[in-house]
Tab-separated table of C-alpha atoms in Angstrom:
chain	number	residue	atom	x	y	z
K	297	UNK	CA	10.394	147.658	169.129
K	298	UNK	CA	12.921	149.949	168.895
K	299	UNK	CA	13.319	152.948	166.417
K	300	UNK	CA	16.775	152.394	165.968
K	301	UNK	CA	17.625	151.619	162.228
K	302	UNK	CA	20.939	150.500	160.287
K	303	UNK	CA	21.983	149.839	156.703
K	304	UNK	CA	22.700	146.792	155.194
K	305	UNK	CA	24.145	147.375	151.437
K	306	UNK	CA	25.075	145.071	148.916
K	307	UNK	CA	26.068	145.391	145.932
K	308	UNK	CA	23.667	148.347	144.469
K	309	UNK	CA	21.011	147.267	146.886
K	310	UNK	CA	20.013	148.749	150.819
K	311	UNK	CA	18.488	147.232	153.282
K	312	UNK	CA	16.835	148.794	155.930
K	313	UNK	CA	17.074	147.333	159.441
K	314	UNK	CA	16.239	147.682	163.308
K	315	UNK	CA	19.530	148.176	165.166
K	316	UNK	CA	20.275	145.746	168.169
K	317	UNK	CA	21.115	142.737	166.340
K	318	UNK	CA	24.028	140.935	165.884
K	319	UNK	CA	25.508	140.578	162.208
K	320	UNK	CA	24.436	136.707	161.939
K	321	UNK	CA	20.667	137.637	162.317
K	322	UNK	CA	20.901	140.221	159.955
K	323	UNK	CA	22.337	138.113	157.509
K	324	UNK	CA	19.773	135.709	158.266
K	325	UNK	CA	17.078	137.723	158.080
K	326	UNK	CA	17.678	138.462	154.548
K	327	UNK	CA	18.242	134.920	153.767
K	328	UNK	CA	22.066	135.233	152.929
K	329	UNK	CA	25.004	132.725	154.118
K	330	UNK	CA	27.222	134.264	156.566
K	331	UNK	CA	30.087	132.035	155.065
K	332	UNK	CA	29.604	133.899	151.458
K	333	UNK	CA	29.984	136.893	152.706
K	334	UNK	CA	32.702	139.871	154.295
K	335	UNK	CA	30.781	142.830	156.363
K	336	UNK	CA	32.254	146.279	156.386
K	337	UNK	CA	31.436	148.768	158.973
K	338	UNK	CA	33.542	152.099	158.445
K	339	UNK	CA	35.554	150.195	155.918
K	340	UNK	CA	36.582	147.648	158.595
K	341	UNK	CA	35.752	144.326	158.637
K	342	UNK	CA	33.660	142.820	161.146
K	343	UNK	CA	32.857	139.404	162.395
K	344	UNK	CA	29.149	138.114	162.559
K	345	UNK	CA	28.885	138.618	166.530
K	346	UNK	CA	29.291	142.196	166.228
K	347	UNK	CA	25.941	143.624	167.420
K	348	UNK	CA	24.968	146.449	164.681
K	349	UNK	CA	23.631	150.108	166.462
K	350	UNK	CA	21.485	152.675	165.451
K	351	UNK	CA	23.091	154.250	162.453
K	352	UNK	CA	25.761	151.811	161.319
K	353	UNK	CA	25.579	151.124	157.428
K	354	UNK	CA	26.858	147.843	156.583
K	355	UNK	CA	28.411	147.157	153.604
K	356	UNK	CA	28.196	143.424	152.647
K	357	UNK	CA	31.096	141.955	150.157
K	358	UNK	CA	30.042	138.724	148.186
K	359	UNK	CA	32.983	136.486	147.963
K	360	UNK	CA	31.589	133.547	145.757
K	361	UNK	CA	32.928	133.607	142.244
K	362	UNK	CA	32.312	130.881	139.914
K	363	UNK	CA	34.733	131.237	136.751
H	129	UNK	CA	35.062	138.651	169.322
H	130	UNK	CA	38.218	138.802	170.286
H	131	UNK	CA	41.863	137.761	168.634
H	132	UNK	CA	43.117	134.295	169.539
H	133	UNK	CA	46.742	135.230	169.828
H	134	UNK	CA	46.592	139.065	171.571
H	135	UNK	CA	43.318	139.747	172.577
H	136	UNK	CA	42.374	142.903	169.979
H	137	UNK	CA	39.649	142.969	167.987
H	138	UNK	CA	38.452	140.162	165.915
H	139	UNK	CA	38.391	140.811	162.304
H	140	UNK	CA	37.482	137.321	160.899
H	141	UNK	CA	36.266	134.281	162.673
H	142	UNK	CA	37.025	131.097	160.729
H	143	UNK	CA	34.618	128.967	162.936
H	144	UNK	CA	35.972	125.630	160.947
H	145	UNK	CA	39.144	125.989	162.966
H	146	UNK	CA	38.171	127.883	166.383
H	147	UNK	CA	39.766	130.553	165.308
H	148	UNK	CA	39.533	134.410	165.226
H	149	UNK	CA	41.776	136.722	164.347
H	150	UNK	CA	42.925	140.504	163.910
H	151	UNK	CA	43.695	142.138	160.838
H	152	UNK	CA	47.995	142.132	162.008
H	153	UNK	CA	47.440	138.158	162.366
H	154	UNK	CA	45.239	137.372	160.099
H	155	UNK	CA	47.454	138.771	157.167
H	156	UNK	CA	50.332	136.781	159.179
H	157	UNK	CA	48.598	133.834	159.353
H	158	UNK	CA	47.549	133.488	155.976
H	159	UNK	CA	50.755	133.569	154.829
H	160	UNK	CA	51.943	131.296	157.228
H	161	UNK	CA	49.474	128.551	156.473
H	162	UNK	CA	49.859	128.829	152.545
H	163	UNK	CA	54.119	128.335	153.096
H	164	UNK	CA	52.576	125.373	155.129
H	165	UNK	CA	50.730	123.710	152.445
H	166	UNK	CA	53.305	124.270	149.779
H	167	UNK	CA	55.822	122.332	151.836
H	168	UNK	CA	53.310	119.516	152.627
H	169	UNK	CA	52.179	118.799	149.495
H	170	UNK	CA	55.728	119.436	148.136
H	171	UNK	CA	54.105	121.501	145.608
H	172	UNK	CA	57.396	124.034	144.694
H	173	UNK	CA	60.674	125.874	145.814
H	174	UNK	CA	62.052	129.457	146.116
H	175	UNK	CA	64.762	128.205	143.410
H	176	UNK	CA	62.557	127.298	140.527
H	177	UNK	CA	60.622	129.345	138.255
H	178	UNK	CA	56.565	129.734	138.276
H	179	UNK	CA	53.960	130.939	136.146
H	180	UNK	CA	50.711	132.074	138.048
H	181	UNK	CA	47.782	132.081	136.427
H	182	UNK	CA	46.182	135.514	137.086
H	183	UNK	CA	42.723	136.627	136.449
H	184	UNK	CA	42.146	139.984	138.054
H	185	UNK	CA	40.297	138.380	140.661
H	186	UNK	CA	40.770	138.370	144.580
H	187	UNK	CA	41.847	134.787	144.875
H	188	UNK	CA	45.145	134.935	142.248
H	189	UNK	CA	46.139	138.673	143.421
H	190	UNK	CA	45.892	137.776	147.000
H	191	UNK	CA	47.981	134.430	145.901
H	192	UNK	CA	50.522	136.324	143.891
H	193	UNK	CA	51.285	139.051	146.656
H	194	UNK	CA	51.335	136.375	149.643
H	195	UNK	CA	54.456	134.189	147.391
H	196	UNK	CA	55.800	137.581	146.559
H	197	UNK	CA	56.168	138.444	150.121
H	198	UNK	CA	57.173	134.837	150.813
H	199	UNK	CA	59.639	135.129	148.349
H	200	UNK	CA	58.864	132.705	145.572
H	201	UNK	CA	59.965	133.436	141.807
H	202	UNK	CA	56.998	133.879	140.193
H	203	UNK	CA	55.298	135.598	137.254
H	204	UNK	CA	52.012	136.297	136.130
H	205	UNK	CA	49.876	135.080	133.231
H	206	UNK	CA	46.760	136.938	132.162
H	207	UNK	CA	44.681	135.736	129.311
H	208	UNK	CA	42.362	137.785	127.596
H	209	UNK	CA	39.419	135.594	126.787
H	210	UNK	CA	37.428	138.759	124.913
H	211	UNK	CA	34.366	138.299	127.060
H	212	UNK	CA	32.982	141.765	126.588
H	213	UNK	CA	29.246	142.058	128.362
H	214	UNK	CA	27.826	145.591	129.519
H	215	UNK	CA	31.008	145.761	131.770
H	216	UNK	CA	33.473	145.088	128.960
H	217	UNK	CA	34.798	142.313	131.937
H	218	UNK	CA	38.051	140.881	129.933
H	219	UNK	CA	39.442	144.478	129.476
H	220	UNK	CA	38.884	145.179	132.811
H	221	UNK	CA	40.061	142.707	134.685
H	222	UNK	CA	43.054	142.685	132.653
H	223	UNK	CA	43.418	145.939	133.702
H	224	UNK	CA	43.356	144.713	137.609
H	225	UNK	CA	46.056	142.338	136.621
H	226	UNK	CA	48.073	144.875	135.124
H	227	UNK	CA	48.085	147.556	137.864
H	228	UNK	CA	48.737	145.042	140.478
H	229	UNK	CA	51.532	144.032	138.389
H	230	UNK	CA	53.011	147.485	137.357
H	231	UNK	CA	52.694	148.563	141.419
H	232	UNK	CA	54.551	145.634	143.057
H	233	UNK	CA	57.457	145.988	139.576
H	234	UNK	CA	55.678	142.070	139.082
H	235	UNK	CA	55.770	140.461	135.319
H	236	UNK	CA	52.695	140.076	133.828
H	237	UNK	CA	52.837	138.000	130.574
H	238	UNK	CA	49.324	138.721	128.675
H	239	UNK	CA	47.637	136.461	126.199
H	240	UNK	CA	44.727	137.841	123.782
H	241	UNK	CA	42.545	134.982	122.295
H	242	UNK	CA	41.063	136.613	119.857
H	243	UNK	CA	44.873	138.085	118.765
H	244	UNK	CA	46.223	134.795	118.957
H	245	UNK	CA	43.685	132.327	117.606
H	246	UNK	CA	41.554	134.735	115.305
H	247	UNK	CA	38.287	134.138	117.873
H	248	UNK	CA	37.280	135.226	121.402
H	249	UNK	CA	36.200	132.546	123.559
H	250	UNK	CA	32.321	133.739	123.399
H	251	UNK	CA	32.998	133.281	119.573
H	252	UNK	CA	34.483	130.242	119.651
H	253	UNK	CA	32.054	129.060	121.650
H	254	UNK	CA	29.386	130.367	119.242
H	255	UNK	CA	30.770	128.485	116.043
H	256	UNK	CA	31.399	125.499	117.932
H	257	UNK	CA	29.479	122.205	119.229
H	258	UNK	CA	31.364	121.923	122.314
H	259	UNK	CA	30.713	125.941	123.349
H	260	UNK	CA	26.975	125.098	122.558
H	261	UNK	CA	25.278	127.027	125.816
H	262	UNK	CA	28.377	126.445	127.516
H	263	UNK	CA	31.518	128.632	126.795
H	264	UNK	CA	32.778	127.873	130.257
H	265	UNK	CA	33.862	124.296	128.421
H	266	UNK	CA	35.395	125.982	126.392
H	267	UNK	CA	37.563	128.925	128.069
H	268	UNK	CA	38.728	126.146	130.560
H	269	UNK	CA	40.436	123.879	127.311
H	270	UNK	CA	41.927	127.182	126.418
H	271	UNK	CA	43.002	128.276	129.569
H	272	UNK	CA	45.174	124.739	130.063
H	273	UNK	CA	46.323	124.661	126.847
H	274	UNK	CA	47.676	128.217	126.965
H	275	UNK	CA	48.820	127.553	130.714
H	276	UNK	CA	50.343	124.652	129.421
H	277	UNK	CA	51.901	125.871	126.289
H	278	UNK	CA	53.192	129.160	127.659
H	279	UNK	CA	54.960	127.331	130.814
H	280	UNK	CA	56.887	125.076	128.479
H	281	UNK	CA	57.864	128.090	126.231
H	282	UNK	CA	58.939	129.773	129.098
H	283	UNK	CA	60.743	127.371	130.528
H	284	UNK	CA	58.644	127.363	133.939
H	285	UNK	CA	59.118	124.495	136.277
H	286	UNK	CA	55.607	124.836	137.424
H	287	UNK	CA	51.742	126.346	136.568
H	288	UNK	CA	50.058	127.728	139.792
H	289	UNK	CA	46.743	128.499	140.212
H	290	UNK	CA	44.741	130.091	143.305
H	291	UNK	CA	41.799	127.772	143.476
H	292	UNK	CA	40.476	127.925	147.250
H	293	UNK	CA	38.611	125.076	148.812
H	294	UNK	CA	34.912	126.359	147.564
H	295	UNK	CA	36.004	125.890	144.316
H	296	UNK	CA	37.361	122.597	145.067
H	297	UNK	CA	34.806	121.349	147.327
H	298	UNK	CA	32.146	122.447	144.479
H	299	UNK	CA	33.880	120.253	141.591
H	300	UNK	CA	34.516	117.357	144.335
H	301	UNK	CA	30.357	117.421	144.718
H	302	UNK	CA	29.950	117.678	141.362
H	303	UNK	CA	31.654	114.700	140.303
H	304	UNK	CA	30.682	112.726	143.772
H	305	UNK	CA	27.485	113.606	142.277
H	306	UNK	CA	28.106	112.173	138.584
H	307	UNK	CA	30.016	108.786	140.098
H	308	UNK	CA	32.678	110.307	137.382
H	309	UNK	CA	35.168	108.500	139.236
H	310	UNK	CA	37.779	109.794	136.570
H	311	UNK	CA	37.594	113.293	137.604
H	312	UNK	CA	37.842	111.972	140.943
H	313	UNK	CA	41.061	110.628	140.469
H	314	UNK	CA	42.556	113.580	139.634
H	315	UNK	CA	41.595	115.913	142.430
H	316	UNK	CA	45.286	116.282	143.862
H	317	UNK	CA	46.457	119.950	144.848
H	318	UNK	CA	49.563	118.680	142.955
H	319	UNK	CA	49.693	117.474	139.782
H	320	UNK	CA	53.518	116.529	138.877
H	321	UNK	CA	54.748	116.976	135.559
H	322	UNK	CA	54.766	114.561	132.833
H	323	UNK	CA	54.226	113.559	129.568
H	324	UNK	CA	54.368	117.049	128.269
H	325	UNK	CA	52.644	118.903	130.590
H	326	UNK	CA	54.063	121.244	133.139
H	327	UNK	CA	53.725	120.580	136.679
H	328	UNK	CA	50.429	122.009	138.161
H	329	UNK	CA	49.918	123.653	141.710
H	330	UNK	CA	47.239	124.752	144.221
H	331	UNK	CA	48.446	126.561	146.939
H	332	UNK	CA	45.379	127.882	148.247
H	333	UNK	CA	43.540	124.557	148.428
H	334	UNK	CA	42.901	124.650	151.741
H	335	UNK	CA	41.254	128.302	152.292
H	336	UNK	CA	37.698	128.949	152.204
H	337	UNK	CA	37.127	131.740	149.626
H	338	UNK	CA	35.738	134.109	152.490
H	339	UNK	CA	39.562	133.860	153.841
H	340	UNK	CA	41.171	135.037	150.600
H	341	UNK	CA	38.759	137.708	150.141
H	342	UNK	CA	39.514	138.659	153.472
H	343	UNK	CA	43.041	138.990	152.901
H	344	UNK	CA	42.885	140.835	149.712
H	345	UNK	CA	40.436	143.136	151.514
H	346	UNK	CA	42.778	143.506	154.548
H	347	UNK	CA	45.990	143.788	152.490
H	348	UNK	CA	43.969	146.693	149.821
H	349	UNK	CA	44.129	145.035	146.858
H	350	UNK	CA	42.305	146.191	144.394
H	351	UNK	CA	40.699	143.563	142.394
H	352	UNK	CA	37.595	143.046	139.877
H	353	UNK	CA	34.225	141.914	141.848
H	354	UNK	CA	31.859	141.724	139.200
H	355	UNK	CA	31.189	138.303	137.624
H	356	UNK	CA	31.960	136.741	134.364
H	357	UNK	CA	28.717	137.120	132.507
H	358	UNK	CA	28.990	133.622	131.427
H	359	UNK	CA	29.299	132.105	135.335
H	360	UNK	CA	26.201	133.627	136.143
H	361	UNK	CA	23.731	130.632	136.827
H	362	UNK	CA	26.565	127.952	136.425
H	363	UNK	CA	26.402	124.613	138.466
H	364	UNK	CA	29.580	125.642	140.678
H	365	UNK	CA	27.972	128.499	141.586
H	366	UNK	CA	24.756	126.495	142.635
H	367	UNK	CA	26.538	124.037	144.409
H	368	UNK	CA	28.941	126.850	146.133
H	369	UNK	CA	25.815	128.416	147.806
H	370	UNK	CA	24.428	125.043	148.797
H	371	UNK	CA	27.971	124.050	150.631
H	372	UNK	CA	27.798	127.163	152.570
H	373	UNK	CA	24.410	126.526	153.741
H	374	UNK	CA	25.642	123.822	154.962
H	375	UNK	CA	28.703	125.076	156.175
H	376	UNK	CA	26.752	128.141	158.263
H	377	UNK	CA	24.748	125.344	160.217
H	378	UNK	CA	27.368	122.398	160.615
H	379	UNK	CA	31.525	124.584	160.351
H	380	UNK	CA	33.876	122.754	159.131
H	381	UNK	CA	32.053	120.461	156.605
H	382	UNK	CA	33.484	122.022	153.273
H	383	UNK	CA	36.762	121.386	154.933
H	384	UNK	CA	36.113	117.577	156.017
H	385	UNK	CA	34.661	117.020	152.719
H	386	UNK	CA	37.823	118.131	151.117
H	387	UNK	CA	40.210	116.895	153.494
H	388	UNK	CA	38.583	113.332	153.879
H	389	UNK	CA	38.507	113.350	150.101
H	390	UNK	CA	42.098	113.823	149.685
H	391	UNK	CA	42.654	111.051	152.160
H	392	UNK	CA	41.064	108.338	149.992
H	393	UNK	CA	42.883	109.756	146.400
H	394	UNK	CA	45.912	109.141	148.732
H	395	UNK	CA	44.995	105.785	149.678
H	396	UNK	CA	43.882	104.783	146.239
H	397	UNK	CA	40.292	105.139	146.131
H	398	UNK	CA	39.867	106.489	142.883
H	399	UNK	CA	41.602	105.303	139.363
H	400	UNK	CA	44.307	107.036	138.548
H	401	UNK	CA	44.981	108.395	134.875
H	402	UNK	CA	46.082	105.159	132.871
H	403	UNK	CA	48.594	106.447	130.131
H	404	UNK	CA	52.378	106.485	131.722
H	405	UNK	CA	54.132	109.217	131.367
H	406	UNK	CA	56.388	107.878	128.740
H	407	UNK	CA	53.120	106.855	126.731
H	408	UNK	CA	52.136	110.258	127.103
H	409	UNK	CA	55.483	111.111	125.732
H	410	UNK	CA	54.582	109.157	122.446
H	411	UNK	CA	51.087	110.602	122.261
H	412	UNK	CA	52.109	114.232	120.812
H	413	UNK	CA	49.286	116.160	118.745
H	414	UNK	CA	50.641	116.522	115.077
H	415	UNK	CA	49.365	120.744	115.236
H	416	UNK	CA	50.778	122.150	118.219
H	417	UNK	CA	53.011	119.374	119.948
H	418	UNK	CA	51.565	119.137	123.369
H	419	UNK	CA	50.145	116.000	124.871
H	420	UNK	CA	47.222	114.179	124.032
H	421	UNK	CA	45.859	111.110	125.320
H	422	UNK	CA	43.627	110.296	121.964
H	423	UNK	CA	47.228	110.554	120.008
H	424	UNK	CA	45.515	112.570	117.372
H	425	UNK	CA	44.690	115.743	116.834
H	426	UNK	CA	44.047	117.735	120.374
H	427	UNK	CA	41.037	119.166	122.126
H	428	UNK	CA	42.174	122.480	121.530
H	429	UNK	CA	43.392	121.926	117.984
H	430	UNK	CA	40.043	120.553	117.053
H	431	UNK	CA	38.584	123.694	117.667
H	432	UNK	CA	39.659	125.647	114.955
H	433	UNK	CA	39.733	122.828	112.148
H	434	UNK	CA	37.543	124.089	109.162
């Protein structure tokens, strides 16, 4: 395995990651719906095939309100 | 990914439809799509007056700027519902409504509860059996009735709101769930008026709420993110995550759901609301005016009788 790591934040939480995957796994991996959620990287949006390198940080933007 | 229509980078991917887009055509398409439903449903026109109900939130800001740039005549309404919490959310959001408002030379007509009617809604709900461990009953009899009321004063042909499809899907499961076939009868994204009450529109119906977060994102506006503190837990937000599990393994079913639903309130699946609207008409509540369909006093009223 790689050393590679990359940020995933959301809201006031980070997650720490091994580069090399795409978005979708990522989300997967910590069991949150792709369809719920907007990915930032460098303040630009992203979509979930985008494969995530060594350093990115991710921020993640929850878009499921309930009022 | 790439985009669909020039081949530039992909900023969203709305897998439903086979369709990704960059940022210049997503915040065309958009747009596009919501001047699409508006005519279909025959929901409004450039020539008549509307009164949007804003919250501060992504889905009525990104509503209000996309008819702005389409051109529509339309106003905001914010109502202060003095739900405080550690972020002091009413005031804030407000505050979103306001700026958005002030930088775009929009009107924003503002509502206080508590300055109106004596009570916040977390008091009302408090004092009240109804708002027993669940204010959101409440706020949403005071939000139509002030929608309602403030239209009519105002002389607005029509009410809009910015619901999205999640929010429709997740009261269409709700009452599938329940059998309440009454609530299922009156699911339309356009509700004409009658009987006293102004007409009602939805022109974002048909957009998943990733899509209009998207295009507030895309278009920088800035808008509040944090949650009521009374929606936290609530069953739409339960059955909102569920749909998108869903959704993630099988696109495209939050918008059959919704779209095959609308096909059978079209084709008369579902009861329709009984009273005429000349019935309606007779049906006046003695305290305030607008319609009831007990004939007495109304929902709202009843809340503050001693």
């Amino acid at each position: 395995m790689s050393d590679d790591s990359i940020t995933i934040i959301l809201k006031d939480k980070t997650y720490p990651m091994h580069a090399g995957i795409p978005l979708h796994k990522a989300l997967r991996i910590l069991d949150l719906t792709a369809n719920a959620h907007l990915a930032l990287r460098d303040g630009q949006l992203i979509t979930e095939d985008e494969m995530l390198k060594n350093g990115d940080r991710i921020q993640l933007i929850a878009v499921i309100s309930g009022g | 990914m790439r985009c669909r229509k020039c081949g530039q980078k992909a900023v969203i991917n709305m897998r439903q439809h086979r369709l990704a887009l960059c940022a210049e055509h997503y915040l065309e398409w958009l747009p596009q799509q919501t001047e699409r439903f508006i005519k279909k449903y025959e929901m409004f026109t450039r020539y008549e007056r509307l009164l949007l109900a804003v919250s501060g939130g992504k889905d009525s800001l990104a509503l209000w700027d996309v008819l702005w740039h389409l051109g529509y005549n339309v106003d905001g309404l914010y109502i202060n519902l003095g739900i405080s919490g550690s972020l002091d959310y009413s005031e804030q959001s407000q505050q979103f409504a306001q700026n958005f408002a002030n930088e775009r030379d929009l009107k924003l007509i503002s509502v206080n509860v508590h300055e109106k009617y004596g009570e916040s809604i977390p008091e009302i709900a408090q004092r009240t059996r109804r708002g027993q461990d669940k204010a959101c009953s409440i706020c949403g009899l005071v939000k139509r009735h002030i929608f309602n009321q403030t239209a009519r004063d105002g002389n607005y042909d029509a009410v809009i709101t910015a619901h999205n499809l999640d929010d429709e899907a997740a009261v269409l499961l709700a009452n599938s769930l329940d059998w309440s076939l009454e609530r299922l009868g009156r699911g339309q994204p356009l509700l004409p008026a009658g009987g006293g009450f102004v007409r009602k529109a939805k022109p974002f119906c048909r957009f998943y709420e990733r899509e209009t977060a998207a295009y507030a994102l895309l278009r920088a506006i800035a808008y509040i993110s944090e949650e009521c503190p009374f929606s936290i837990g609530s069953k739409q937000l339960f059955f909102k995550q569920d749909l998108n599990r869903w959704e993630d393994h099988m696109p495209g079913t939050k918008l059959r759901f919704y779209l095959n639903y609308l096909s059978a309130l079209e084709e008369g699946a579902f009861p329709q609301r009984q009273e005429s609207p000349a019935e309606l008409e007779q049906q006046r509540c003695p305290i305030c005016g607008q319609p009831t369909i007990t004939g007495t006093t109304c929902a709202f009223c009843r809340l503050f009788e001693k």
